[in-house]
mmCIF file of C-alpha atoms in Angstrom:
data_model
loop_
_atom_site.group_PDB
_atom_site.id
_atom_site.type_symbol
_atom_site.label_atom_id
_atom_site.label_comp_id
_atom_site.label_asym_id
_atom_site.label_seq_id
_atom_site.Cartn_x
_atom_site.Cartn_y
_atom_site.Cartn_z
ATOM 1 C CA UNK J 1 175.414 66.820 158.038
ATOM 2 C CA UNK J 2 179.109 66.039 158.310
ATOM 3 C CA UNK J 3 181.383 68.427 160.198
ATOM 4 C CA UNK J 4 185.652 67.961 159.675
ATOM 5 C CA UNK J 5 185.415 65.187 162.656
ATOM 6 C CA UNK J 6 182.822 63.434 160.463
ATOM 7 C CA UNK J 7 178.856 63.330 161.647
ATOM 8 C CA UNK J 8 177.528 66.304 163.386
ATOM 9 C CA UNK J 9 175.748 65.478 166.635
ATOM 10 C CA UNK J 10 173.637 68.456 168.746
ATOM 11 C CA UNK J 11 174.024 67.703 172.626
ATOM 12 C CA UNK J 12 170.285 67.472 174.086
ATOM 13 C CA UNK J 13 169.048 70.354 175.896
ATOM 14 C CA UNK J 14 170.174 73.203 174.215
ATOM 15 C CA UNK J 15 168.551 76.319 174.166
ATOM 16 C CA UNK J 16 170.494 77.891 171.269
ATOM 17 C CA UNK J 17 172.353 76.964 168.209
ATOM 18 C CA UNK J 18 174.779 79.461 166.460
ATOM 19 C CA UNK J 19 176.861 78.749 163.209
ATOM 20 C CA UNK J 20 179.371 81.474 162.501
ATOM 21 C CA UNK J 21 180.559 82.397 159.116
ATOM 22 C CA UNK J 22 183.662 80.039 159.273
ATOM 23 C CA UNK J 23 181.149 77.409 159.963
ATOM 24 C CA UNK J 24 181.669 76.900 163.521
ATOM 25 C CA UNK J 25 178.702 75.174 165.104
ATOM 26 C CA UNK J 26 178.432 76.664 168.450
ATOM 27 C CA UNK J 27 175.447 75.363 171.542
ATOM 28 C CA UNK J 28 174.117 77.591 174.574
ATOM 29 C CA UNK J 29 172.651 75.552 177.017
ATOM 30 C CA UNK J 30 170.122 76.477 180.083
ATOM 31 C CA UNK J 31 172.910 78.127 182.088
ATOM 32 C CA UNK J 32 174.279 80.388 179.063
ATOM 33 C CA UNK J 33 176.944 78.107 179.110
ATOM 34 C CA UNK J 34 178.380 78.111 175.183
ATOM 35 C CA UNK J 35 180.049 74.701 173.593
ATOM 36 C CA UNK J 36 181.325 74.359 170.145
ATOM 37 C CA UNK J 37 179.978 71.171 168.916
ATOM 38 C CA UNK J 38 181.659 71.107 165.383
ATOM 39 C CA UNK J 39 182.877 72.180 162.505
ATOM 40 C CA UNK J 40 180.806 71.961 159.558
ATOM 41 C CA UNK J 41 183.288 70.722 156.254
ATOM 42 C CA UNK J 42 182.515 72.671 153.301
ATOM 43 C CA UNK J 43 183.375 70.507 150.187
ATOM 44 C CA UNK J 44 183.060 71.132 146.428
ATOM 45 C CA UNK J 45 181.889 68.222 144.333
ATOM 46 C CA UNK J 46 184.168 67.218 141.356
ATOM 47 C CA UNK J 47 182.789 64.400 140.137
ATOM 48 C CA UNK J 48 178.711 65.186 140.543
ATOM 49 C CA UNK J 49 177.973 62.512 138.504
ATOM 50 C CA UNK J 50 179.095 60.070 140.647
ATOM 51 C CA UNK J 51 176.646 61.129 143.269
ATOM 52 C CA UNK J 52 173.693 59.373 144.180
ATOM 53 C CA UNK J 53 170.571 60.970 144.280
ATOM 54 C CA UNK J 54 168.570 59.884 148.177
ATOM 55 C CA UNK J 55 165.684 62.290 147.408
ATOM 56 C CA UNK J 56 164.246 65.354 148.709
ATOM 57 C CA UNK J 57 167.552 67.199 147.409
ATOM 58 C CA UNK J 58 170.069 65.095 149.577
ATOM 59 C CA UNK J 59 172.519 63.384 147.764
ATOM 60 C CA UNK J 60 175.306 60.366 148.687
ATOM 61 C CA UNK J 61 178.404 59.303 147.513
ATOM 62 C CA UNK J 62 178.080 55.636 146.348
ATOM 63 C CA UNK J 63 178.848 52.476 148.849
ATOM 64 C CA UNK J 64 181.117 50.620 146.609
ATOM 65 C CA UNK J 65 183.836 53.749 145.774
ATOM 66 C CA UNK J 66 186.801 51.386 145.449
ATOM 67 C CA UNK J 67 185.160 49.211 143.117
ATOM 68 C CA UNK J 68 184.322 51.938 140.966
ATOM 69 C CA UNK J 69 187.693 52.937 140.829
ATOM 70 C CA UNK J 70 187.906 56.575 142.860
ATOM 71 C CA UNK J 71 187.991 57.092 146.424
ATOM 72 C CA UNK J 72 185.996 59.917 148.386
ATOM 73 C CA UNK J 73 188.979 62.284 147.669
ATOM 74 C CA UNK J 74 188.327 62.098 143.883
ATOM 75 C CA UNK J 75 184.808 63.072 144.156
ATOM 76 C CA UNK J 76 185.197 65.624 146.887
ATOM 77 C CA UNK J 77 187.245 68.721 147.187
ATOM 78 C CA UNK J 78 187.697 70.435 150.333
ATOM 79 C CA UNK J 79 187.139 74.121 150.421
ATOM 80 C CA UNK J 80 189.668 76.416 152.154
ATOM 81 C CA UNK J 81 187.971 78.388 154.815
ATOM 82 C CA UNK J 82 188.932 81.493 153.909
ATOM 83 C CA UNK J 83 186.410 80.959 150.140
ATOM 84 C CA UNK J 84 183.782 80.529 151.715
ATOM 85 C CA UNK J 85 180.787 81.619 154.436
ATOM 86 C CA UNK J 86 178.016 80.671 156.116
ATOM 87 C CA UNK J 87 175.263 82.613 156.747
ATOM 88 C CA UNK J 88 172.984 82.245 159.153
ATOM 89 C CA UNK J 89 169.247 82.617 158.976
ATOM 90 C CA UNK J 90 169.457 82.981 155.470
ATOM 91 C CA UNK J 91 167.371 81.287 152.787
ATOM 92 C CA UNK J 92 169.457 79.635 149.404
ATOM 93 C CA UNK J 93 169.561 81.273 146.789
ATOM 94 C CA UNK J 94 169.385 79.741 143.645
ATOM 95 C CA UNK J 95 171.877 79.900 140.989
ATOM 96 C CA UNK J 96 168.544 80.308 138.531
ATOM 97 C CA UNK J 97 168.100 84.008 136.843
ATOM 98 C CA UNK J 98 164.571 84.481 137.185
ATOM 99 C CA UNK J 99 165.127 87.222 134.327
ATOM 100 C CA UNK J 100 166.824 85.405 132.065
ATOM 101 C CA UNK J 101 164.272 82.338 132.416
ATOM 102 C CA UNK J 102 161.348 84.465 131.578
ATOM 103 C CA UNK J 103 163.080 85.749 128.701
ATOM 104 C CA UNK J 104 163.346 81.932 127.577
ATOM 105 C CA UNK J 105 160.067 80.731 128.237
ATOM 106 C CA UNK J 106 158.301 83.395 126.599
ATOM 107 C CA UNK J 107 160.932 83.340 123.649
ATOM 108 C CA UNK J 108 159.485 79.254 123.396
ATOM 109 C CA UNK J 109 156.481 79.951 123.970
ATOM 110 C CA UNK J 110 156.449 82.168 120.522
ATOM 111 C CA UNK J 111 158.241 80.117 119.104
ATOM 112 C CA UNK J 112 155.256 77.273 119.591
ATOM 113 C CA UNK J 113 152.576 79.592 118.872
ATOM 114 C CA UNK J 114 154.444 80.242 114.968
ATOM 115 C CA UNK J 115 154.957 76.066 114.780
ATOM 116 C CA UNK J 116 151.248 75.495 115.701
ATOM 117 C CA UNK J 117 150.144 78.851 113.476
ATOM 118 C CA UNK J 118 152.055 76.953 110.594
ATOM 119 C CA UNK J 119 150.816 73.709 110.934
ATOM 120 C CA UNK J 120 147.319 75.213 111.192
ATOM 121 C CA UNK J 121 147.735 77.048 107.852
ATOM 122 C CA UNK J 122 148.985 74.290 106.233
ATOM 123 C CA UNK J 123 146.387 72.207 106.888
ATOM 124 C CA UNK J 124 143.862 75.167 105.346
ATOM 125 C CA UNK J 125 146.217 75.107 102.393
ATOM 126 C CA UNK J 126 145.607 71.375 102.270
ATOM 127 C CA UNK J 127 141.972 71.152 102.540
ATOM 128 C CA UNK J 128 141.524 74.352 100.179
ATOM 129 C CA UNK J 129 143.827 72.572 97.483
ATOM 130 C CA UNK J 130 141.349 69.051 97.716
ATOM 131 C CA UNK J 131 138.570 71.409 97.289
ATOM 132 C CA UNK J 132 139.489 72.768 94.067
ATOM 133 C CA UNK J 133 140.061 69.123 92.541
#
């Protein structure tokens, strides 16, 4: 996780962590004393193919940038605070409508059920025409 200073680190010993909706990473320790730790840098990918994929969803920018031609600036846009927010406590969303997915699979589904219908009659229209040789 980067933050605007570059890698986020947690101090040890904390008791909370808060991140506000401006993405402000903010520690309470033992003593209810609060610390912000960081500032966590929104950015919009430009170039997503140029990612690389590290699995389990996390994603890098590639080691040899300059050779390639672009620099992390190319790739990565930085958002301005004020479009966007964090939320706290909150699962992601996906950008997948579940409606509209359904809709498709059973529209494919029908779809293979009238290929494989067809291929079956054709094949009885097949056999019944050697039969009458």
């Amino acid at each position: 996780m980067l933050g605007t200073n570059g890698p986020i680190t947690i101090p040890e010993n904390f008791k909370e962590i808060t991140i506000q909706e401006n993405g402000v990473i903010t520690v309470t320790d033992d003593n209810n004393n609060r610390q912000q730790v960081a500032q966590l840098e929104i950015v919009e990918v430009e170039l997503p193919q140029m990612l690389q994929q590290v699995g389990d969803n996390l994603f890098m920018l590639p080691n040899n940038l300059a050779a390639l031609g672009y620099n992390e600036a190319d790739i990565l846009g930085v958002i301005a605070e004020n479009e966007v927010s964090v939320k706290q406590f909150f699962l992601e969303g996906s950008n997948v409508d579940m409606a509209q997915e359904m809709t498709e699979l059973m529209t494919t589904q029908r779809a293979y059920q009238f290929n494989a219908t067809s291929v079956t009659m054709a094949d009885q229209m097949m056999g019944l025409v050697n039969s009458i040789r």
